[in-house]
mmCIF file of N, CA, C and O in Angstrom:
data_model
loop_
_atom_site.group_PDB
_atom_site.id
_atom_site.type_symbol
_atom_site.label_atom_id
_atom_site.label_comp_id
_atom_site.label_asym_id
_atom_site.label_seq_id
_atom_site.Cartn_x
_atom_site.Cartn_y
_atom_site.Cartn_z
ATOM 1 N N UNK Y 26 0.805 -1.150 0.075
ATOM 2 C CA UNK Y 26 0.008 0.080 0.022
ATOM 3 C C UNK Y 26 0.838 1.196 0.006
ATOM 4 O O UNK Y 26 1.914 1.219 0.710
ATOM 5 N N UNK Y 27 0.555 2.150 -0.837
ATOM 6 C CA UNK Y 27 1.312 3.437 -0.825
ATOM 7 C C UNK Y 27 0.409 4.595 -1.401
ATOM 8 O O UNK Y 27 -0.537 4.287 -2.070
ATOM 9 N N UNK Y 28 0.873 5.729 -1.121
ATOM 10 C CA UNK Y 28 0.183 6.901 -1.777
ATOM 11 C C UNK Y 28 1.203 7.378 -2.733
ATOM 12 O O UNK Y 28 2.476 7.470 -2.544
ATOM 13 N N UNK Y 29 0.719 8.088 -3.771
ATOM 14 C CA UNK Y 29 1.567 8.848 -4.797
ATOM 15 C C UNK Y 29 0.952 10.095 -5.042
ATOM 16 O O UNK Y 29 -0.253 10.245 -5.369
ATOM 17 N N UNK Y 30 1.591 11.270 -4.969
ATOM 18 C CA UNK Y 30 1.073 12.611 -5.183
ATOM 19 C C UNK Y 30 0.949 12.922 -6.630
ATOM 20 O O UNK Y 30 1.789 12.576 -7.449
ATOM 21 N N UNK Y 31 -0.102 13.668 -7.068
ATOM 22 C CA UNK Y 31 -0.192 14.116 -8.398
ATOM 23 C C UNK Y 31 -0.708 15.543 -8.387
ATOM 24 O O UNK Y 31 -1.508 15.885 -7.492
ATOM 25 N N UNK Y 32 -0.240 16.318 -9.306
ATOM 26 C CA UNK Y 32 -0.840 17.654 -9.532
ATOM 27 C C UNK Y 32 -1.760 17.533 -10.664
ATOM 28 O O UNK Y 32 -1.291 17.123 -11.738
ATOM 29 N N UNK Y 33 -3.008 17.935 -10.602
ATOM 30 C CA UNK Y 33 -4.012 17.848 -11.598
ATOM 31 C C UNK Y 33 -4.645 19.244 -11.751
ATOM 32 O O UNK Y 33 -4.940 19.887 -10.929
ATOM 33 N N UNK Y 34 -4.719 19.572 -13.142
ATOM 34 C CA UNK Y 34 -5.394 20.834 -13.531
ATOM 35 C C UNK Y 34 -6.872 20.568 -13.648
ATOM 36 O O UNK Y 34 -7.300 19.819 -14.620
ATOM 37 N N UNK Y 35 -7.668 21.125 -12.742
ATOM 38 C CA UNK Y 35 -9.138 20.989 -12.847
ATOM 39 C C UNK Y 35 -9.674 22.161 -13.599
ATOM 40 O O UNK Y 35 -9.151 23.291 -13.508
ATOM 41 N N UNK Y 36 -10.733 22.019 -14.337
ATOM 42 C CA UNK Y 36 -11.312 23.105 -15.154
ATOM 43 C C UNK Y 36 -11.748 24.308 -14.294
ATOM 44 O O UNK Y 36 -11.381 25.403 -14.539
ATOM 45 N N UNK Y 37 -12.525 23.977 -13.238
ATOM 46 C CA UNK Y 37 -13.147 25.073 -12.383
ATOM 47 C C UNK Y 37 -12.270 25.502 -11.272
ATOM 48 O O UNK Y 37 -12.208 26.632 -10.912
ATOM 49 N N UNK Y 38 -11.364 24.616 -10.724
ATOM 50 C CA UNK Y 38 -10.681 24.936 -9.528
ATOM 51 C C UNK Y 38 -9.142 25.214 -9.838
ATOM 52 O O UNK Y 38 -8.463 25.770 -8.885
ATOM 53 N N UNK Y 39 -8.659 24.989 -10.949
ATOM 54 C CA UNK Y 39 -7.225 25.164 -11.236
ATOM 55 C C UNK Y 39 -6.354 23.973 -10.776
ATOM 56 O O UNK Y 39 -6.988 22.856 -10.572
ATOM 57 N N UNK Y 40 -5.179 24.131 -10.578
ATOM 58 C CA UNK Y 40 -4.214 23.002 -10.232
ATOM 59 C C UNK Y 40 -4.496 22.647 -8.801
ATOM 60 O O UNK Y 40 -4.515 23.579 -7.883
ATOM 61 N N UNK Y 41 -4.491 21.324 -8.552
ATOM 62 C CA UNK Y 41 -4.625 20.901 -7.149
ATOM 63 C C UNK Y 41 -3.875 19.594 -6.981
ATOM 64 O O UNK Y 41 -3.615 18.894 -8.000
ATOM 65 N N UNK Y 42 -3.336 19.407 -5.758
ATOM 66 C CA UNK Y 42 -2.599 18.163 -5.470
ATOM 67 C C UNK Y 42 -3.543 17.152 -4.983
ATOM 68 O O UNK Y 42 -4.340 17.544 -4.055
ATOM 69 N N UNK Y 43 -3.552 16.008 -5.471
ATOM 70 C CA UNK Y 43 -4.266 14.885 -4.986
ATOM 71 C C UNK Y 43 -3.408 13.699 -4.797
ATOM 72 O O UNK Y 43 -2.229 13.715 -5.274
ATOM 73 N N UNK Y 44 -3.824 12.660 -4.227
ATOM 74 C CA UNK Y 44 -3.043 11.581 -3.767
ATOM 75 C C UNK Y 44 -3.716 10.242 -4.292
ATOM 76 O O UNK Y 44 -4.901 10.033 -4.035
ATOM 77 N N UNK Y 45 -2.953 9.351 -5.044
ATOM 78 C CA UNK Y 45 -3.436 8.152 -5.401
ATOM 79 C C UNK Y 45 -3.154 7.069 -4.308
ATOM 80 O O UNK Y 45 -1.997 6.884 -3.931
ATOM 81 N N UNK Y 46 -4.308 6.574 -3.664
ATOM 82 C CA UNK Y 46 -4.113 5.488 -2.710
ATOM 83 C C UNK Y 46 -3.973 4.229 -3.638
ATOM 84 O O UNK Y 46 -4.905 3.953 -4.359
ATOM 85 N N UNK Y 47 -2.908 3.389 -3.355
ATOM 86 C CA UNK Y 47 -2.815 2.229 -4.187
ATOM 87 C C UNK Y 47 -2.533 0.990 -3.191
ATOM 88 O O UNK Y 47 -1.696 1.012 -2.361
ATOM 89 N N UNK Y 48 -3.441 0.006 -3.442
ATOM 90 C CA UNK Y 48 -3.226 -1.328 -2.802
ATOM 91 C C UNK Y 48 -3.014 -2.424 -3.796
ATOM 92 O O UNK Y 48 -3.950 -2.664 -4.585
ATOM 93 N N UNK Y 49 -1.931 -3.109 -3.818
ATOM 94 C CA UNK Y 49 -1.698 -4.030 -4.920
ATOM 95 C C UNK Y 49 -1.316 -5.401 -4.161
ATOM 96 O O UNK Y 49 -0.523 -5.495 -3.314
ATOM 97 N N UNK Y 50 -1.992 -6.470 -4.689
ATOM 98 C CA UNK Y 50 -1.642 -7.797 -4.210
ATOM 99 C C UNK Y 50 -0.456 -8.366 -4.887
ATOM 100 O O UNK Y 50 -0.433 -8.286 -6.089
ATOM 101 N N UNK Y 51 0.483 -8.685 -4.090
ATOM 102 C CA UNK Y 51 1.850 -9.145 -4.733
ATOM 103 C C UNK Y 51 1.692 -10.229 -5.684
ATOM 104 O O UNK Y 51 2.255 -10.305 -6.711
ATOM 105 N N UNK Y 52 0.927 -11.286 -5.260
ATOM 106 C CA UNK Y 52 0.961 -12.481 -6.166
ATOM 107 C C UNK Y 52 0.110 -12.322 -7.398
ATOM 108 O O UNK Y 52 0.591 -12.577 -8.450
ATOM 109 N N UNK Y 53 -1.071 -11.848 -7.420
ATOM 110 C CA UNK Y 53 -1.966 -11.671 -8.544
ATOM 111 C C UNK Y 53 -1.810 -10.271 -9.230
ATOM 112 O O UNK Y 53 -2.198 -10.293 -10.372
ATOM 113 N N UNK Y 54 -1.121 -9.417 -8.592
ATOM 114 C CA UNK Y 54 -1.083 -8.038 -9.096
ATOM 115 C C UNK Y 54 -2.380 -7.340 -9.200
ATOM 116 O O UNK Y 54 -2.410 -6.271 -9.816
ATOM 117 N N UNK Y 55 -3.470 -7.877 -8.664
ATOM 118 C CA UNK Y 55 -4.729 -7.180 -8.583
ATOM 119 C C UNK Y 55 -4.535 -5.854 -7.792
ATOM 120 O O UNK Y 55 -3.807 -5.804 -6.779
ATOM 121 N N UNK Y 56 -5.043 -4.786 -8.345
ATOM 122 C CA UNK Y 56 -4.847 -3.519 -7.854
ATOM 123 C C UNK Y 56 -6.110 -2.648 -7.560
ATOM 124 O O UNK Y 56 -6.976 -2.734 -8.411
ATOM 125 N N UNK Y 57 -6.181 -1.953 -6.456
ATOM 126 C CA UNK Y 57 -7.203 -1.060 -6.164
ATOM 127 C C UNK Y 57 -6.501 0.412 -6.117
ATOM 128 O O UNK Y 57 -5.466 0.560 -5.433
ATOM 129 N N UNK Y 58 -6.984 1.323 -6.963
ATOM 130 C CA UNK Y 58 -6.409 2.689 -6.903
ATOM 131 C C UNK Y 58 -7.631 3.750 -6.825
ATOM 132 O O UNK Y 58 -8.662 3.464 -7.453
ATOM 133 N N UNK Y 59 -7.412 4.731 -5.893
ATOM 134 C CA UNK Y 59 -8.495 5.753 -5.788
ATOM 135 C C UNK Y 59 -7.806 6.976 -5.492
ATOM 136 O O UNK Y 59 -6.834 7.100 -4.663
ATOM 137 N N UNK Y 60 -8.125 8.159 -6.137
ATOM 138 C CA UNK Y 60 -7.622 9.365 -5.915
ATOM 139 C C UNK Y 60 -8.353 10.037 -4.649
ATOM 140 O O UNK Y 60 -9.571 10.001 -4.657
ATOM 141 N N UNK Y 61 -7.495 10.660 -3.682
ATOM 142 C CA UNK Y 61 -8.149 11.165 -2.521
ATOM 143 C C UNK Y 61 -7.399 12.565 -2.288
ATOM 144 O O UNK Y 61 -6.397 12.764 -2.751
ATOM 145 N N UNK Y 62 -8.069 13.289 -1.395
ATOM 146 C CA UNK Y 62 -7.548 14.635 -1.050
ATOM 147 C C UNK Y 62 -6.516 14.616 0.081
ATOM 148 O O UNK Y 62 -5.634 15.462 0.102
ATOM 149 N N UNK Y 63 -6.630 13.676 0.957
ATOM 150 C CA UNK Y 63 -5.720 13.601 2.095
ATOM 151 C C UNK Y 63 -5.120 12.281 2.269
ATOM 152 O O UNK Y 63 -5.643 11.269 1.646
ATOM 153 N N UNK Y 64 -4.066 12.270 3.077
ATOM 154 C CA UNK Y 64 -3.416 11.017 3.566
ATOM 155 C C UNK Y 64 -3.481 10.798 5.016
ATOM 156 O O UNK Y 64 -2.701 10.095 5.535
ATOM 157 N N UNK Y 65 -4.632 11.201 5.581
ATOM 158 C CA UNK Y 65 -4.769 11.129 6.951
ATOM 159 C C UNK Y 65 -5.279 9.787 7.444
ATOM 160 O O UNK Y 65 -5.524 8.836 6.635
ATOM 161 N N UNK Y 66 -5.403 9.609 8.714
ATOM 162 C CA UNK Y 66 -5.745 8.297 9.285
ATOM 163 C C UNK Y 66 -7.122 7.868 8.809
ATOM 164 O O UNK Y 66 -7.321 6.683 8.309
ATOM 165 N N UNK Y 67 -8.149 8.666 8.872
ATOM 166 C CA UNK Y 67 -9.466 8.224 8.422
ATOM 167 C C UNK Y 67 -9.534 7.868 6.960
ATOM 168 O O UNK Y 67 -10.122 6.909 6.587
ATOM 169 N N UNK Y 68 -8.912 8.613 6.064
ATOM 170 C CA UNK Y 68 -8.890 8.303 4.684
ATOM 171 C C UNK Y 68 -8.007 6.921 4.396
ATOM 172 O O UNK Y 68 -8.524 6.084 3.727
ATOM 173 N N UNK Y 69 -7.057 6.798 5.096
ATOM 174 C CA UNK Y 69 -6.108 5.533 4.943
ATOM 175 C C UNK Y 69 -6.998 4.385 5.291
ATOM 176 O O UNK Y 69 -7.031 3.309 4.743
ATOM 177 N N UNK Y 70 -7.591 4.380 6.510
ATOM 178 C CA UNK Y 70 -8.601 3.261 6.977
ATOM 179 C C UNK Y 70 -9.666 3.015 6.047
ATOM 180 O O UNK Y 70 -9.937 1.904 5.545
ATOM 181 N N UNK Y 71 -10.412 4.123 5.676
ATOM 182 C CA UNK Y 71 -11.421 3.931 4.746
ATOM 183 C C UNK Y 71 -11.065 3.283 3.459
ATOM 184 O O UNK Y 71 -11.742 2.428 2.876
ATOM 185 N N UNK Y 72 -9.978 3.775 2.832
ATOM 186 C CA UNK Y 72 -9.468 3.199 1.556
ATOM 187 C C UNK Y 72 -9.003 1.756 1.714
ATOM 188 O O UNK Y 72 -9.149 0.912 0.747
ATOM 189 N N UNK Y 73 -8.445 1.527 2.842
ATOM 190 C CA UNK Y 73 -8.104 0.025 3.015
ATOM 191 C C UNK Y 73 -9.360 -0.890 2.948
ATOM 192 O O UNK Y 73 -9.342 -1.896 2.316
ATOM 193 N N UNK Y 74 -10.390 -0.488 3.735
ATOM 194 C CA UNK Y 74 -11.609 -1.167 3.664
ATOM 195 C C UNK Y 74 -12.226 -1.427 2.330
ATOM 196 O O UNK Y 74 -12.494 -2.428 1.847
ATOM 197 N N UNK Y 75 -12.118 -0.344 1.546
ATOM 198 C CA UNK Y 75 -12.627 -0.320 0.152
ATOM 199 C C UNK Y 75 -11.755 -1.242 -0.665
ATOM 200 O O UNK Y 75 -12.261 -1.959 -1.496
ATOM 201 N N UNK Y 76 -10.471 -1.224 -0.450
ATOM 202 C CA UNK Y 76 -9.595 -2.098 -1.180
ATOM 203 C C UNK Y 76 -9.854 -3.559 -0.851
ATOM 204 O O UNK Y 76 -9.896 -4.442 -1.769
ATOM 205 N N UNK Y 77 -9.988 -3.863 0.341
ATOM 206 C CA UNK Y 77 -10.322 -5.322 0.805
ATOM 207 C C UNK Y 77 -11.628 -5.685 0.125
ATOM 208 O O UNK Y 77 -11.740 -6.779 -0.313
ATOM 209 N N UNK Y 78 -12.612 -4.879 0.094
ATOM 210 C CA UNK Y 78 -13.981 -5.251 -0.505
ATOM 211 C C UNK Y 78 -13.755 -5.397 -1.980
ATOM 212 O O UNK Y 78 -14.215 -6.397 -2.585
ATOM 213 N N UNK Y 79 -13.001 -4.518 -2.673
ATOM 214 C CA UNK Y 79 -12.787 -4.569 -4.124
ATOM 215 C C UNK Y 79 -12.084 -5.860 -4.500
ATOM 216 O O UNK Y 79 -12.333 -6.586 -5.386
ATOM 217 N N UNK Y 80 -11.040 -6.260 -3.730
ATOM 218 C CA UNK Y 80 -10.197 -7.421 -3.979
ATOM 219 C C UNK Y 80 -10.827 -8.691 -3.497
ATOM 220 O O UNK Y 80 -10.371 -9.776 -3.779
ATOM 221 N N UNK Y 81 -11.844 -8.641 -2.640
ATOM 222 C CA UNK Y 81 -12.547 -9.735 -2.143
ATOM 223 C C UNK Y 81 -11.805 -10.429 -1.034
ATOM 224 O O UNK Y 81 -11.855 -11.651 -0.884
ATOM 225 N N UNK Y 82 -11.002 -9.650 -0.414
ATOM 226 C CA UNK Y 82 -10.078 -10.215 0.738
ATOM 227 C C UNK Y 82 -8.849 -9.212 0.959
ATOM 228 O O UNK Y 82 -8.923 -8.214 0.386
ATOM 229 N N UNK Y 83 -7.994 -9.755 1.657
ATOM 230 C CA UNK Y 83 -6.765 -9.012 1.872
ATOM 231 C C UNK Y 83 -5.581 -9.948 2.037
ATOM 232 O O UNK Y 83 -5.709 -11.148 2.311
ATOM 233 N N UNK Y 84 -4.431 -9.296 1.906
ATOM 234 C CA UNK Y 84 -3.167 -10.021 2.116
ATOM 235 C C UNK Y 84 -2.889 -10.367 3.600
ATOM 236 O O UNK Y 84 -3.269 -9.452 4.519
ATOM 237 N N UNK Y 85 -2.168 -11.374 3.926
ATOM 238 C CA UNK Y 85 -1.883 -11.550 5.345
ATOM 239 C C UNK Y 85 -0.877 -10.599 5.855
ATOM 240 O O UNK Y 85 -0.810 -10.282 7.070
ATOM 241 N N UNK Y 86 -0.010 -10.066 5.006
ATOM 242 C CA UNK Y 86 0.925 -9.027 5.327
ATOM 243 C C UNK Y 86 0.872 -7.882 4.309
ATOM 244 O O UNK Y 86 0.828 -8.085 3.170
ATOM 245 N N UNK Y 87 0.884 -6.674 4.987
ATOM 246 C CA UNK Y 87 0.788 -5.429 4.053
ATOM 247 C C UNK Y 87 2.001 -4.639 4.224
ATOM 248 O O UNK Y 87 2.435 -4.310 5.404
ATOM 249 N N UNK Y 88 2.719 -4.220 3.155
ATOM 250 C CA UNK Y 88 3.951 -3.531 3.168
ATOM 251 C C UNK Y 88 3.600 -1.959 3.145
ATOM 252 O O UNK Y 88 2.900 -1.574 2.365
ATOM 253 N N UNK Y 89 4.372 -1.238 4.027
ATOM 254 C CA UNK Y 89 4.190 0.197 4.035
ATOM 255 C C UNK Y 89 5.507 0.898 4.003
ATOM 256 O O UNK Y 89 6.600 0.393 4.562
ATOM 257 N N UNK Y 90 5.545 2.138 3.557
ATOM 258 C CA UNK Y 90 6.729 2.914 3.373
ATOM 259 C C UNK Y 90 6.880 3.913 4.429
ATOM 260 O O UNK Y 90 6.886 5.131 4.174
ATOM 261 N N UNK Y 91 6.702 3.554 5.693
ATOM 262 C CA UNK Y 91 6.910 4.458 6.853
ATOM 263 C C UNK Y 91 6.005 5.699 6.934
ATOM 264 O O UNK Y 91 6.393 6.668 7.431
ATOM 265 N N UNK Y 92 4.904 5.626 6.364
ATOM 266 C CA UNK Y 92 3.923 6.761 6.567
ATOM 267 C C UNK Y 92 3.532 6.848 8.016
ATOM 268 O O UNK Y 92 3.369 5.915 8.732
ATOM 269 N N UNK Y 93 3.391 8.174 8.454
ATOM 270 C CA UNK Y 93 3.059 8.452 9.847
ATOM 271 C C UNK Y 93 1.767 7.764 10.409
ATOM 272 O O UNK Y 93 1.685 7.528 11.544
ATOM 273 N N UNK Y 94 0.847 7.567 9.543
ATOM 274 C CA UNK Y 94 -0.384 6.824 9.886
ATOM 275 C C UNK Y 94 -0.084 5.496 10.458
ATOM 276 O O UNK Y 94 -0.811 4.946 11.275
ATOM 277 N N UNK Y 95 0.966 4.893 9.874
ATOM 278 C CA UNK Y 95 1.264 3.482 10.171
ATOM 279 C C UNK Y 95 2.468 3.424 11.143
ATOM 280 O O UNK Y 95 2.398 2.703 12.190
ATOM 281 N N UNK Y 96 3.499 4.175 10.853
ATOM 282 C CA UNK Y 96 4.693 4.108 11.652
ATOM 283 C C UNK Y 96 4.933 5.465 12.406
ATOM 284 O O UNK Y 96 5.188 6.467 11.727
ATOM 285 N N UNK Y 97 4.995 5.483 13.766
ATOM 286 C CA UNK Y 97 5.185 6.758 14.445
ATOM 287 C C UNK Y 97 6.614 6.999 14.645
ATOM 288 O O UNK Y 97 7.030 8.179 14.981
ATOM 289 N N UNK Y 98 7.486 5.998 14.513
ATOM 290 C CA UNK Y 98 8.965 6.227 14.686
ATOM 291 C C UNK Y 98 9.745 4.932 14.783
ATOM 292 O O UNK Y 98 9.134 3.902 14.448
ATOM 293 N N UNK Y 99 11.026 4.957 15.180
ATOM 294 C CA UNK Y 99 11.777 3.859 15.220
ATOM 295 C C UNK Y 99 12.473 3.739 16.535
ATOM 296 O O UNK Y 99 12.928 4.756 17.150
ATOM 297 N N UNK Y 100 12.764 2.522 17.062
ATOM 298 C CA UNK Y 100 13.518 2.235 18.248
ATOM 299 C C UNK Y 100 14.692 1.439 17.672
ATOM 300 O O UNK Y 100 14.580 0.251 17.521
ATOM 301 N N UNK Y 101 15.725 2.090 17.324
ATOM 302 C CA UNK Y 101 16.868 1.439 16.647
ATOM 303 C C UNK Y 101 16.286 1.061 15.213
ATOM 304 O O UNK Y 101 15.972 1.989 14.551
ATOM 305 N N UNK Y 102 16.451 -0.195 14.883
ATOM 306 C CA UNK Y 102 15.984 -0.542 13.677
ATOM 307 C C UNK Y 102 14.474 -1.097 13.704
ATOM 308 O O UNK Y 102 13.973 -1.441 12.692
ATOM 309 N N UNK Y 103 13.861 -1.072 14.802
ATOM 310 C CA UNK Y 103 12.481 -1.588 14.995
ATOM 311 C C UNK Y 103 11.387 -0.508 14.775
ATOM 312 O O UNK Y 103 11.513 0.410 15.521
ATOM 313 N N UNK Y 104 10.554 -0.722 13.897
ATOM 314 C CA UNK Y 104 9.487 0.236 13.772
ATOM 315 C C UNK Y 104 8.523 0.329 15.013
ATOM 316 O O UNK Y 104 8.257 -0.675 15.588
ATOM 317 N N UNK Y 105 8.109 1.545 15.314
ATOM 318 C CA UNK Y 105 7.113 1.702 16.382
ATOM 319 C C UNK Y 105 5.842 2.013 15.597
ATOM 320 O O UNK Y 105 5.679 3.017 14.975
ATOM 321 N N UNK Y 106 4.818 1.063 15.711
ATOM 322 C CA UNK Y 106 3.605 1.268 15.002
ATOM 323 C C UNK Y 106 2.558 2.083 15.558
ATOM 324 O O UNK Y 106 2.384 2.074 16.937
ATOM 325 N N UNK Y 107 1.790 2.854 14.852
ATOM 326 C CA UNK Y 107 0.711 3.627 15.405
ATOM 327 C C UNK Y 107 -0.250 2.673 16.071
ATOM 328 O O UNK Y 107 -0.711 1.718 15.407
ATOM 329 N N UNK Y 108 -0.568 2.804 17.266
ATOM 330 C CA UNK Y 108 -1.508 1.791 18.102
ATOM 331 C C UNK Y 108 -2.817 1.752 17.428
ATOM 332 O O UNK Y 108 -3.417 0.655 17.422
ATOM 333 N N UNK Y 109 -3.369 2.857 16.897
ATOM 334 C CA UNK Y 109 -4.641 2.855 16.345
ATOM 335 C C UNK Y 109 -4.632 1.997 15.066
ATOM 336 O O UNK Y 109 -5.635 1.311 14.693
ATOM 337 N N UNK Y 110 -3.593 2.174 14.332
ATOM 338 C CA UNK Y 110 -3.321 1.371 13.084
ATOM 339 C C UNK Y 110 -3.240 -0.144 13.410
ATOM 340 O O UNK Y 110 -3.832 -0.979 12.651
ATOM 341 N N UNK Y 111 -2.410 -0.421 14.356
ATOM 342 C CA UNK Y 111 -2.296 -1.754 14.895
ATOM 343 C C UNK Y 111 -3.655 -2.490 15.207
ATOM 344 O O UNK Y 111 -3.883 -3.561 14.940
ATOM 345 N N UNK Y 112 -4.468 -1.690 15.951
ATOM 346 C CA UNK Y 112 -5.901 -2.229 16.280
ATOM 347 C C UNK Y 112 -6.630 -2.422 15.042
ATOM 348 O O UNK Y 112 -7.296 -3.457 14.996
ATOM 349 N N UNK Y 113 -6.501 -1.580 14.036
ATOM 350 C CA UNK Y 113 -7.241 -1.852 12.718
ATOM 351 C C UNK Y 113 -6.649 -3.104 12.102
ATOM 352 O O UNK Y 113 -7.433 -4.019 11.701
ATOM 353 N N UNK Y 114 -5.317 -3.208 12.005
ATOM 354 C CA UNK Y 114 -4.852 -4.379 11.421
ATOM 355 C C UNK Y 114 -5.165 -5.711 12.135
ATOM 356 O O UNK Y 114 -5.472 -6.751 11.584
ATOM 357 N N UNK Y 115 -5.184 -5.681 13.522
ATOM 358 C CA UNK Y 115 -5.577 -6.771 14.257
ATOM 359 C C UNK Y 115 -6.997 -7.170 13.957
ATOM 360 O O UNK Y 115 -7.410 -8.375 13.780
ATOM 361 N N UNK Y 116 -7.903 -6.133 13.909
ATOM 362 C CA UNK Y 116 -9.293 -6.382 13.640
ATOM 363 C C UNK Y 116 -9.568 -7.113 12.225
ATOM 364 O O UNK Y 116 -10.296 -8.074 12.267
ATOM 365 N N UNK Y 117 -8.767 -6.730 11.214
ATOM 366 C CA UNK Y 117 -8.903 -7.320 9.913
ATOM 367 C C UNK Y 117 -7.898 -8.528 9.751
ATOM 368 O O UNK Y 117 -8.223 -9.180 8.787
ATOM 369 N N UNK Y 118 -7.091 -8.787 10.648
ATOM 370 C CA UNK Y 118 -6.244 -9.988 10.647
ATOM 371 C C UNK Y 118 -5.149 -9.964 9.676
ATOM 372 O O UNK Y 118 -4.775 -10.943 9.041
ATOM 373 N N UNK Y 119 -4.416 -8.768 9.518
ATOM 374 C CA UNK Y 119 -3.268 -8.658 8.769
ATOM 375 C C UNK Y 119 -2.131 -8.109 9.516
ATOM 376 O O UNK Y 119 -2.281 -7.489 10.609
ATOM 377 N N UNK Y 120 -0.870 -8.400 9.099
ATOM 378 C CA UNK Y 120 0.362 -7.855 9.747
ATOM 379 C C UNK Y 120 0.974 -6.778 8.973
ATOM 380 O O UNK Y 120 1.344 -7.010 7.828
ATOM 381 N N UNK Y 121 1.045 -5.570 9.559
ATOM 382 C CA UNK Y 121 1.749 -4.449 8.767
ATOM 383 C C UNK Y 121 3.228 -4.680 8.844
ATOM 384 O O UNK Y 121 3.871 -5.247 9.849
ATOM 385 N N UNK Y 122 3.904 -4.388 7.744
ATOM 386 C CA UNK Y 122 5.264 -4.462 7.564
ATOM 387 C C UNK Y 122 5.954 -3.231 7.103
ATOM 388 O O UNK Y 122 5.688 -2.921 5.937
ATOM 389 N N UNK Y 123 6.733 -2.567 7.874
ATOM 390 C CA UNK Y 123 7.342 -1.272 7.514
ATOM 391 C C UNK Y 123 8.544 -1.569 6.798
ATOM 392 O O UNK Y 123 9.431 -2.325 7.262
ATOM 393 N N UNK Y 124 8.766 -0.810 5.625
ATOM 394 C CA UNK Y 124 10.023 -0.844 4.814
ATOM 395 C C UNK Y 124 11.064 -0.190 5.774
ATOM 396 O O UNK Y 124 10.784 0.765 6.516
ATOM 397 N N UNK Y 125 12.350 -0.670 5.833
ATOM 398 C CA UNK Y 125 13.378 0.048 6.542
ATOM 399 C C UNK Y 125 13.584 1.431 6.058
ATOM 400 O O UNK Y 125 13.489 1.655 4.804
ATOM 401 N N UNK Y 126 13.742 2.382 6.979
ATOM 402 C CA UNK Y 126 14.084 3.726 6.474
ATOM 403 C C UNK Y 126 15.247 3.821 5.625
ATOM 404 O O UNK Y 126 16.205 2.971 5.790
ATOM 405 N N UNK Y 127 15.443 4.715 4.753
ATOM 406 C CA UNK Y 127 16.626 4.821 3.750
ATOM 407 C C UNK Y 127 17.888 4.763 4.480
ATOM 408 O O UNK Y 127 18.885 4.136 3.979
ATOM 409 N N UNK Y 128 18.101 5.391 5.686
ATOM 410 C CA UNK Y 128 19.373 5.431 6.328
ATOM 411 C C UNK Y 128 19.751 4.096 6.751
ATOM 412 O O UNK Y 128 20.967 3.681 6.563
ATOM 413 N N UNK Y 129 18.871 3.253 7.289
ATOM 414 C CA UNK Y 129 19.232 1.924 7.804
ATOM 415 C C UNK Y 129 19.306 0.862 6.605
ATOM 416 O O UNK Y 129 19.765 -0.201 6.708
ATOM 417 N N UNK Y 130 18.469 1.203 5.388
ATOM 418 C CA UNK Y 130 18.486 0.190 4.343
ATOM 419 C C UNK Y 130 19.818 0.072 3.728
ATOM 420 O O UNK Y 130 20.136 -0.908 3.148
ATOM 421 N N UNK Y 131 20.682 1.122 3.812
ATOM 422 C CA UNK Y 131 21.936 1.092 3.167
ATOM 423 C C UNK Y 131 23.183 0.689 3.990
ATOM 424 O O UNK Y 131 24.228 0.639 3.573
ATOM 425 N N UNK Y 132 22.856 0.455 5.268
ATOM 426 C CA UNK Y 132 23.880 0.174 6.238
ATOM 427 C C UNK Y 132 24.528 -1.262 5.806
ATOM 428 O O UNK Y 132 23.787 -2.188 5.449
ATOM 429 N N UNK Y 133 25.842 -1.470 5.991
ATOM 430 C CA UNK Y 133 26.476 -2.716 5.735
ATOM 431 C C UNK Y 133 26.667 -3.061 4.248
ATOM 432 O O UNK Y 133 26.943 -4.158 3.932
ATOM 433 N N UNK Y 134 26.480 -2.062 3.316
ATOM 434 C CA UNK Y 134 26.562 -2.311 1.910
ATOM 435 C C UNK Y 134 27.901 -1.592 1.435
ATOM 436 O O UNK Y 134 27.910 -1.055 0.323
ATOM 437 N N UNK Y 135 28.884 -1.481 2.154
ATOM 438 C CA UNK Y 135 30.178 -0.903 1.735
ATOM 439 C C UNK Y 135 31.034 -1.792 0.810
ATOM 440 O O UNK Y 135 31.004 -2.948 0.849
#
């Protein structure tokens, strides 16, 4: 799951930034995409539920790119997950998996 920002020129409103919420199943590559105005907690949860409904289920593990809605920080190399997001993941029965931040992803590659 990830967000991608886009600048779109609307006829009446002019240019605006929107975000593509994207949920892709790794094995089948089935994808749910929806453009949203925000990347906040409520939007992220709502779009996850819509993605699960669209795909007819969900993955056992979902990969995230350290967005604040999911990861609030790190203790060394260990992600500290947002407790509200963990409650959501527990309710739906999946394990969030945070990508290592860029600084630790390159350690030991000398």
